[in-house]
Short mmCIF file of C-alpha atoms and ligand atoms in Angstrom, two decimals:
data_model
loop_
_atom_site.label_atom_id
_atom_site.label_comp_id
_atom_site.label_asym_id
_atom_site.label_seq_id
_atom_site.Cartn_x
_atom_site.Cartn_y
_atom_site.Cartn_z
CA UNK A 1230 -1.02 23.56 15.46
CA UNK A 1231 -3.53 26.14 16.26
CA UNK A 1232 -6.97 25.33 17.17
CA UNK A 1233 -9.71 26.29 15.86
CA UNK A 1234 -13.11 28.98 17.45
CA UNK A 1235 -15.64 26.53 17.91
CA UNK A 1236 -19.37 26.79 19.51
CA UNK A 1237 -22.09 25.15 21.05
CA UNK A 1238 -24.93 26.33 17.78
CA UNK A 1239 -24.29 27.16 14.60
CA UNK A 1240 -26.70 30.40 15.32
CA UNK A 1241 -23.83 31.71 18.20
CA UNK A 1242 -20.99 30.64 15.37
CA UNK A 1243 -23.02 32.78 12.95
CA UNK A 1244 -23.10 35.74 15.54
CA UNK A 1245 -19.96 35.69 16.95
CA UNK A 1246 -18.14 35.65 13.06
CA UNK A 1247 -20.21 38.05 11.77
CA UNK A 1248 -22.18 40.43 14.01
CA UNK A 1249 -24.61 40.31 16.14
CA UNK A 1250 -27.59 41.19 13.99
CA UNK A 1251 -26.87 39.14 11.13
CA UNK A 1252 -28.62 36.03 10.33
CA UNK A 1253 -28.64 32.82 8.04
CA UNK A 1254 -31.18 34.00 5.34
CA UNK A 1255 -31.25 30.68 2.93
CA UNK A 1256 -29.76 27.86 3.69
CA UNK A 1257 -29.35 25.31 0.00
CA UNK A 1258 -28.32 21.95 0.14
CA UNK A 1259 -25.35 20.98 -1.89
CA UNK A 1260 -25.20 17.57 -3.31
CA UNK A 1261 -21.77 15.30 -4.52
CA UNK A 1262 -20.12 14.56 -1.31
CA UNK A 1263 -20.82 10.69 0.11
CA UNK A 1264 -19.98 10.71 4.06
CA UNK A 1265 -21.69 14.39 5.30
CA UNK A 1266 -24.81 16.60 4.68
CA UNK A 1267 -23.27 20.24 2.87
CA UNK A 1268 -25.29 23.18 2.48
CA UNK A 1269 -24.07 26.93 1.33
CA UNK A 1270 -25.62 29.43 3.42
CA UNK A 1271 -26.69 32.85 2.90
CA UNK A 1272 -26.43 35.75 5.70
CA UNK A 1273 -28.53 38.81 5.72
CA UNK A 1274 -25.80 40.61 4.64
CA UNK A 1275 -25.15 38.37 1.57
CA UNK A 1276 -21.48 36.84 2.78
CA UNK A 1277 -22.18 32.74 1.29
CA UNK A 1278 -20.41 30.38 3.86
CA UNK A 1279 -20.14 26.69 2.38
CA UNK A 1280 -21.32 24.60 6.10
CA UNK A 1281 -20.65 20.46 6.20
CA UNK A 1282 -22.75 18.76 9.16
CA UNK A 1283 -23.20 15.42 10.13
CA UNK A 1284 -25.48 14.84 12.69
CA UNK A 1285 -23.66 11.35 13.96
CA UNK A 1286 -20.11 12.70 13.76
CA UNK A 1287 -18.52 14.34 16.73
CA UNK A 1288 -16.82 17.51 16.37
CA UNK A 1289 -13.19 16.34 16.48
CA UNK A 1290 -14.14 14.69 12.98
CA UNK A 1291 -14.53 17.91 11.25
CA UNK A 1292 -11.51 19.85 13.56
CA UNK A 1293 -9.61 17.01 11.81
CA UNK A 1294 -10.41 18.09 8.33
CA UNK A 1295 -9.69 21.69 9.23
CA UNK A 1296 -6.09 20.66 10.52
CA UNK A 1297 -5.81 19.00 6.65
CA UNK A 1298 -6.69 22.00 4.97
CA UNK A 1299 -4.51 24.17 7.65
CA UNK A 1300 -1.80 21.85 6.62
CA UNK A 1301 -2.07 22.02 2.58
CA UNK A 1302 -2.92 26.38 3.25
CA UNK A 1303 0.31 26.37 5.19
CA UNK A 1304 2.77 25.29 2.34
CA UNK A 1305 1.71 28.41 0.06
CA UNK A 1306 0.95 26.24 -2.61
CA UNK A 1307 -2.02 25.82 -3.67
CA UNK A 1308 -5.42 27.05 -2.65
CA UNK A 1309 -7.85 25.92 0.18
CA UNK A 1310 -11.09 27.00 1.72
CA UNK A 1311 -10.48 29.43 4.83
CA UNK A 1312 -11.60 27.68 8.11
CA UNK A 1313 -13.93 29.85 9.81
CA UNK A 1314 -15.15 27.11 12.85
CA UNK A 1315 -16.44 24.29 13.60
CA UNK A 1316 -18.85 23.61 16.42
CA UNK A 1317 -21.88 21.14 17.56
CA UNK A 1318 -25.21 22.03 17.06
CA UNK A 1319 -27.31 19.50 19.46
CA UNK A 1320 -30.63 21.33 18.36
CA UNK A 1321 -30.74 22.08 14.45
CA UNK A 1322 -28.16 19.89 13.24
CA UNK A 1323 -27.89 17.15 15.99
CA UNK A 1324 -24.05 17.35 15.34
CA UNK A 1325 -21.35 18.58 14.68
CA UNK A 1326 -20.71 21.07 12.05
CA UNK A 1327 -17.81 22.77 10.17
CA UNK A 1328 -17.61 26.21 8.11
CA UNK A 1329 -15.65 27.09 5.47
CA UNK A 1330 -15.42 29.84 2.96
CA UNK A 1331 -17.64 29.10 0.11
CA UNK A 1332 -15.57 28.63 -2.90
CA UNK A 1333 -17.46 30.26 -6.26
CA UNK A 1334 -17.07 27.76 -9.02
CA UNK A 1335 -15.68 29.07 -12.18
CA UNK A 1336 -14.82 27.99 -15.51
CA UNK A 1337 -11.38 26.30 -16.09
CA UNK A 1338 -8.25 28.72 -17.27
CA UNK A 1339 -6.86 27.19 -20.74
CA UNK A 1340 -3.62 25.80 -18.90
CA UNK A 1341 -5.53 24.39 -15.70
CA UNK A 1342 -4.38 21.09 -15.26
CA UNK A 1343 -0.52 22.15 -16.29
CA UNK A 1344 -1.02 24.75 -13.17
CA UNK A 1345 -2.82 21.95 -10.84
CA UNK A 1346 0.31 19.76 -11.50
CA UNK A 1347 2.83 22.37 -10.64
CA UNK A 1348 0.90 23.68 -7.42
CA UNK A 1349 0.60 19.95 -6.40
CA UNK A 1350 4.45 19.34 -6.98
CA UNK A 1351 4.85 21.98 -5.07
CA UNK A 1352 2.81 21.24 -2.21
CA UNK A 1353 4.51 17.43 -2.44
CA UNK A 1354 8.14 19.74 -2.36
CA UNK A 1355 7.55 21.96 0.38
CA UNK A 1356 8.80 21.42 3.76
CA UNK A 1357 6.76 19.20 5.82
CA UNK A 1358 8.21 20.71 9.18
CA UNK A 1359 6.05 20.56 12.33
CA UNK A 1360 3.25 18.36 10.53
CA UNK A 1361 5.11 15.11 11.72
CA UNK A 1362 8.25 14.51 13.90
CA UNK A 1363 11.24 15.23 11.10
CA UNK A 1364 12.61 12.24 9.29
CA UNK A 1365 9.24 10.44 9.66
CA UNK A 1366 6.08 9.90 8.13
CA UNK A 1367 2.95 10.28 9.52
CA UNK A 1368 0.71 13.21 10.96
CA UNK A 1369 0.61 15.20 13.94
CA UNK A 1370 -2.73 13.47 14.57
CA UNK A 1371 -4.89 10.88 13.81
CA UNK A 1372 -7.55 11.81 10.90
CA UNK A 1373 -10.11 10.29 8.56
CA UNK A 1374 -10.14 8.56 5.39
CA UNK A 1375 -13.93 9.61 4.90
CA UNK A 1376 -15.26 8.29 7.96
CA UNK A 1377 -13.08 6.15 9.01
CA UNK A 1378 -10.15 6.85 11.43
CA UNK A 1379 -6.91 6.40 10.01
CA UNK A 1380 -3.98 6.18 12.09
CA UNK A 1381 -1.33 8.44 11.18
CA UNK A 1382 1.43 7.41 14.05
CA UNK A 1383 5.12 8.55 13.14
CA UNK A 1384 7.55 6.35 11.44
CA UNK A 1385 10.76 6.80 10.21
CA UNK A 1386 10.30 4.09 7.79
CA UNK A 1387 7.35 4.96 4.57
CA UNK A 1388 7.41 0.94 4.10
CA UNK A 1389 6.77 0.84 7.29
CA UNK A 1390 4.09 3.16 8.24
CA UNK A 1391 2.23 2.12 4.91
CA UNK A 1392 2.25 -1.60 6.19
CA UNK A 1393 1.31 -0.68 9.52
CA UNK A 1394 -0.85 2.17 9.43
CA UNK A 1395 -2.68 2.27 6.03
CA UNK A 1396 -2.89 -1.63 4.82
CA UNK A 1397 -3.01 -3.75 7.97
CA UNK A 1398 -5.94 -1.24 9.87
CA UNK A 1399 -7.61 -1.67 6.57
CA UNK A 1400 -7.05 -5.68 6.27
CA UNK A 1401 -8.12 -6.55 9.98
CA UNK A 1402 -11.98 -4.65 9.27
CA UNK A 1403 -11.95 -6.36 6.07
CA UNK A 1404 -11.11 -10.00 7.34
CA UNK A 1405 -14.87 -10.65 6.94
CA UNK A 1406 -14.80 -10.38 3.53
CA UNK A 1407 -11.67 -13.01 2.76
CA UNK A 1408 -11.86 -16.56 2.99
CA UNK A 1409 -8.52 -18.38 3.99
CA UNK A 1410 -7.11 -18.24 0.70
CA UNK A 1411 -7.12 -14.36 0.77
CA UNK A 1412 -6.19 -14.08 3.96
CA UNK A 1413 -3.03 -15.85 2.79
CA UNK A 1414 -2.59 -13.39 -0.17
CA UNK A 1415 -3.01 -10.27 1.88
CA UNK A 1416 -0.10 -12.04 4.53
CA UNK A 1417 1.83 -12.52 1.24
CA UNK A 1418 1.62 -9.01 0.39
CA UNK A 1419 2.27 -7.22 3.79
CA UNK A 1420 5.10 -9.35 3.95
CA UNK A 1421 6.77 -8.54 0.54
CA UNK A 1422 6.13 -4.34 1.14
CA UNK A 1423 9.95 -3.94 1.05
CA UNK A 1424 10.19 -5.63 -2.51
CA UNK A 1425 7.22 -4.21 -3.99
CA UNK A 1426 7.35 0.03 -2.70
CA UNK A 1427 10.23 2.28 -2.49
CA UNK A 1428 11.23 4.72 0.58
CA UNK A 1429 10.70 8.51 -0.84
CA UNK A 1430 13.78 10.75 -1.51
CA UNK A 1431 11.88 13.27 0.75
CA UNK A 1432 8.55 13.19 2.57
CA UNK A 1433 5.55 15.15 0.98
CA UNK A 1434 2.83 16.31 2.46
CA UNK A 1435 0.23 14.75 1.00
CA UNK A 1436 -4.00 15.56 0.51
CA UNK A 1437 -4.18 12.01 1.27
CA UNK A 1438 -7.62 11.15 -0.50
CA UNK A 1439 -7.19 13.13 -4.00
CA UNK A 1440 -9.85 11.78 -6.34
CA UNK A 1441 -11.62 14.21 -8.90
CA UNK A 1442 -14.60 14.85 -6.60
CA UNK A 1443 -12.03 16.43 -4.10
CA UNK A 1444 -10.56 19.29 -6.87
CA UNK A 1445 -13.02 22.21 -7.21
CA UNK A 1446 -12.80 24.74 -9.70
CA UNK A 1447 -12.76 28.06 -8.57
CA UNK A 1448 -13.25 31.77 -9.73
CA UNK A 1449 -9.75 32.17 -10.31
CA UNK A 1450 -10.23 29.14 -12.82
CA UNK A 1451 -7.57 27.19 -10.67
CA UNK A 1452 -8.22 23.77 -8.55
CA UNK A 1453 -8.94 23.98 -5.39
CA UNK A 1454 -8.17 21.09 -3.14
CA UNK A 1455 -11.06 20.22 -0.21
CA UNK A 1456 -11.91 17.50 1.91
CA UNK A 1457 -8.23 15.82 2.56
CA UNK A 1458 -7.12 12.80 5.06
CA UNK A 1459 -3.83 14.30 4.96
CA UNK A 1460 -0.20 12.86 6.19
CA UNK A 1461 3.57 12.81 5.26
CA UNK A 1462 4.21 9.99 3.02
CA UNK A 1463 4.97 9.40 -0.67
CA UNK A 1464 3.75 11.95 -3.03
CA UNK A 1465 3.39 9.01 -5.40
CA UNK A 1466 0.46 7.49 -3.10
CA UNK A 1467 -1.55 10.96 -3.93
CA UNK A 1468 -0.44 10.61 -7.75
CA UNK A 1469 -2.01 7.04 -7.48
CA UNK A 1470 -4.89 7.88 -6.34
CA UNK A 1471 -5.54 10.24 -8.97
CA UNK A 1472 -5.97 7.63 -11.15
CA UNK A 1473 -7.89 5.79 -8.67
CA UNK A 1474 -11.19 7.07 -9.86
CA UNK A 1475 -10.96 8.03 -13.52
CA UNK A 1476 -7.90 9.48 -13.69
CA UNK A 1477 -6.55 13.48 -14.65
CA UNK A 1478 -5.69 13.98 -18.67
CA UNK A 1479 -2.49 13.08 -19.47
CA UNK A 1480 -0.99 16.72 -19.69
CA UNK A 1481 -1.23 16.66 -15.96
CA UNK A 1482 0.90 14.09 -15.57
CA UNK A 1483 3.58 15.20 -17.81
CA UNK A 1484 3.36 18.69 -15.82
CA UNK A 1485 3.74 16.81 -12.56
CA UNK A 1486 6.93 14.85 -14.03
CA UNK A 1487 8.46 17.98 -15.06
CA UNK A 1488 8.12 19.54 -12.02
CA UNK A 1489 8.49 17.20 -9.48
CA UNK A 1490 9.37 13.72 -11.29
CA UNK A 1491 7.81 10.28 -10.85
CA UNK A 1492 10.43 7.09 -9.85
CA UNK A 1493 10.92 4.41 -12.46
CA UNK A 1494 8.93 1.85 -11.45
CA UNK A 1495 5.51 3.96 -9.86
CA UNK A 1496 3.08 1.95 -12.18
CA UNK A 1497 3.71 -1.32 -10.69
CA UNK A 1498 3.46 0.20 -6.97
CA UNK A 1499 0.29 2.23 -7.96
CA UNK A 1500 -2.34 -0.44 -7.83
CA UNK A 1501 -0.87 -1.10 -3.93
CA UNK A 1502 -1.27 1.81 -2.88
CA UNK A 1503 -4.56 2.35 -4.08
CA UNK A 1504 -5.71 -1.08 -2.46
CA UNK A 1505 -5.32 1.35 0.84
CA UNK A 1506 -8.24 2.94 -1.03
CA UNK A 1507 -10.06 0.14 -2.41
CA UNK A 1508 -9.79 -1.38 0.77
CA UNK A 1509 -11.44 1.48 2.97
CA UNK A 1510 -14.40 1.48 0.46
CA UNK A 1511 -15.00 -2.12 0.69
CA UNK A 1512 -15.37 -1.50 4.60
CA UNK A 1513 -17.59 1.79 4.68
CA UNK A 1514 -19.63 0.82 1.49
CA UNK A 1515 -19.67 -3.02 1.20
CA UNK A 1516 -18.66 -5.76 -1.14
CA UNK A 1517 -19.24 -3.84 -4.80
CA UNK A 1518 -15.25 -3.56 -4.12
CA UNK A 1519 -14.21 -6.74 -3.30
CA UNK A 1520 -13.38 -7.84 -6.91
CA UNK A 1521 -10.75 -4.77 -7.32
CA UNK A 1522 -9.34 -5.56 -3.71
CA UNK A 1523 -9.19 -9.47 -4.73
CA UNK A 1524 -7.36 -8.32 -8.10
CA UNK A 1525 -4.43 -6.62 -6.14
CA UNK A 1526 -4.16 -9.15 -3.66
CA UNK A 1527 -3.76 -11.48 -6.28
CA UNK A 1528 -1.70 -9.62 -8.47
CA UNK A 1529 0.72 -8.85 -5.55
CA UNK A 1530 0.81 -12.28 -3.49
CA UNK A 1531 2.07 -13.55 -6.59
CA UNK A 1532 4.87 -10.81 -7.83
P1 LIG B 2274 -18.05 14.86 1.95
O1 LIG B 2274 -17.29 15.19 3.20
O2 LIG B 2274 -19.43 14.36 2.23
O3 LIG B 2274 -17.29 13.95 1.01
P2 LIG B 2274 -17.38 17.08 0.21
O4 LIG B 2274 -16.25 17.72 0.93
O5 LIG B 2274 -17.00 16.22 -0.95
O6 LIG B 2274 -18.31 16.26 1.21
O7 LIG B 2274 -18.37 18.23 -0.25
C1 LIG B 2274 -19.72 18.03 -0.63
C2 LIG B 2274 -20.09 18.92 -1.80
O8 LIG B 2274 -19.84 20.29 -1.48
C3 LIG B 2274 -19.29 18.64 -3.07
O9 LIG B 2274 -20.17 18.81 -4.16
C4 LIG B 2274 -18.24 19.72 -3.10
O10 LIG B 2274 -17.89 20.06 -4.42
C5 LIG B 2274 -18.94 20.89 -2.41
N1 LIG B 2274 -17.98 21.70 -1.61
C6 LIG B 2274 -17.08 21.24 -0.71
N2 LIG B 2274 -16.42 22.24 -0.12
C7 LIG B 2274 -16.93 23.39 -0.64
C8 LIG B 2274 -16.66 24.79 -0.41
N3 LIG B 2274 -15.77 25.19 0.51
N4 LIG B 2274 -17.35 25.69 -1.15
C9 LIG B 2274 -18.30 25.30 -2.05
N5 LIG B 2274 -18.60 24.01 -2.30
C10 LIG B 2274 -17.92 23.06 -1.60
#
């Protein structure tokens, strides 16, 4: 995959994009994410460029997220911000920084969430070519699930990779949490993956963290997706996680199952999946979701 332009400030970013006498005029903070600082800037001559920064990440943590949005841009089916660069800024930001085109917010066309389904069955059909090894699941490279790594190593088995790459990473930083009975459980459940999930009838790319917060409207009144941990997996893992959170109407999923189907059977592998989830925020934001992450264990040591 291509790599990115990236630079040493964000002022030589700014000059060698745009010109050499323009300048960031305003710079507004933008509130709603949870991991990085985001701002929209202004340049004097008025092009709005949405910036993330975080001053303890290093850079390769944002070129990841551009890779993710170069991956859902490159199936055609759905829209994405345009990566401009990203870069590290050791004086202003004390980090690293990425830019993106700023996407205008608009109000929501009358059939948006029959059009969000369809453009995400889509982007769960298309061909996943050159984003893993073919016949496996995985990613090119290792990402993030909002800060944290995840591991995204090729495997020809979903079952597989899921046990070994999204739930067992997850369990071992968790361990502190469980007492022995739990610890049990969770064995229980790694161990019974092959009952419980199903291997895919082709691999999807996936946005890999697809809660409401990461669905933008935009001018064209369609949903943008931002901010992915993206891999080839399951497209059911992203439909579970849409519920995750709140959940979309129902119309959406109806759209999605007439476009792309859902397996018999995806309502009693949806909470596992999403303990993948529930797990990662019990390790970046502390015991508030050790209840939920208890429930699953429970509910699927004893299946
Ligand atoms: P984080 O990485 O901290 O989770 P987000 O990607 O969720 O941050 O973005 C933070 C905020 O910026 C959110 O309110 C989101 O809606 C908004 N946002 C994200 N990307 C863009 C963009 N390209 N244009 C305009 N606003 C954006």
């Amino acid at each position: 995959m291509e790599l990115r332009k990236h630079f040493d400030s964000l002022e030589n970013a700014i000059v060698s994009l745009f010109g050499n006498n323009v300048r960031i005029v305003r710079m507004e903070r933008i509130f709603g994410g949870d991991i990085n600082e985001a701002y929209g800037l202004t340049l004097t001559d008025g092009t709005c460029l949405f910036m993330k920064s975080n001053a303890g990440a290093e850079e390769s943590f944002f070129t990841a997220e551009a890779e993710g949005l170069q991956a859902i841009a490159s199936t055609g089916a759905i829209q994405t911000p345009h990566i401009l660069c990203s870069g590290t800024d050791r004086g202003r930001i004390g980090g690293a920084f990425l830019l993106l085109e700023f996407i205008k917010k608009g109000e929501r066309i009358s059939d948006y969430w029959e059009i969000f389904a369809q453009q995400l069955a889509a982007m769960h059909q298309a061909e996943a070519a050159g984003l893993v090894e073919e016949g496996t699941y995985g990613f090119v490279r290792d990402n993030y699930i909002g800060m944290r790594k995840q591991n995204n190593k090729a495997n020809n088995s979903w079952i597989s990779f899921f046990r070994e790459c999204r739930l067992k990473p997850q369990l071992r930083d968790a361990a502190g949490y469980f007492d022995r009975t739990d610890l049990k459980k969770a064995d229980k459940v790694l161990e019974r993956l092959e009952d419980i999930l199903v291997e895919p009838q082709h691999p999807s790319l996936l946005h890999g963290d697809l809660w409401s917060g990461n669905v933008i409207t935009g001018s064209d009144g369609k949903a943008w997706l931002i901010d992915p941990a993206v891999y080839v997996g399951h497209a059911e893992a992203d439909i579970a996680m849409t519920e995750l959170f709140g959940g979309f109407p129902p119309v959406f999923y109806d759209a999605y199952k007439e476009a792309a189907g859902i397996e018999a059977g995806y309502a009693k592998r949806r909470d596992l999946y999403n303990l993948y989830h529930l797990l990662n925020h019990l390790n970046m934001f502390g015991r508030s979701y050790l209840p939920s992450v208890k429930r699953i264990l429970d509910y699927y040591s004893l299946k």
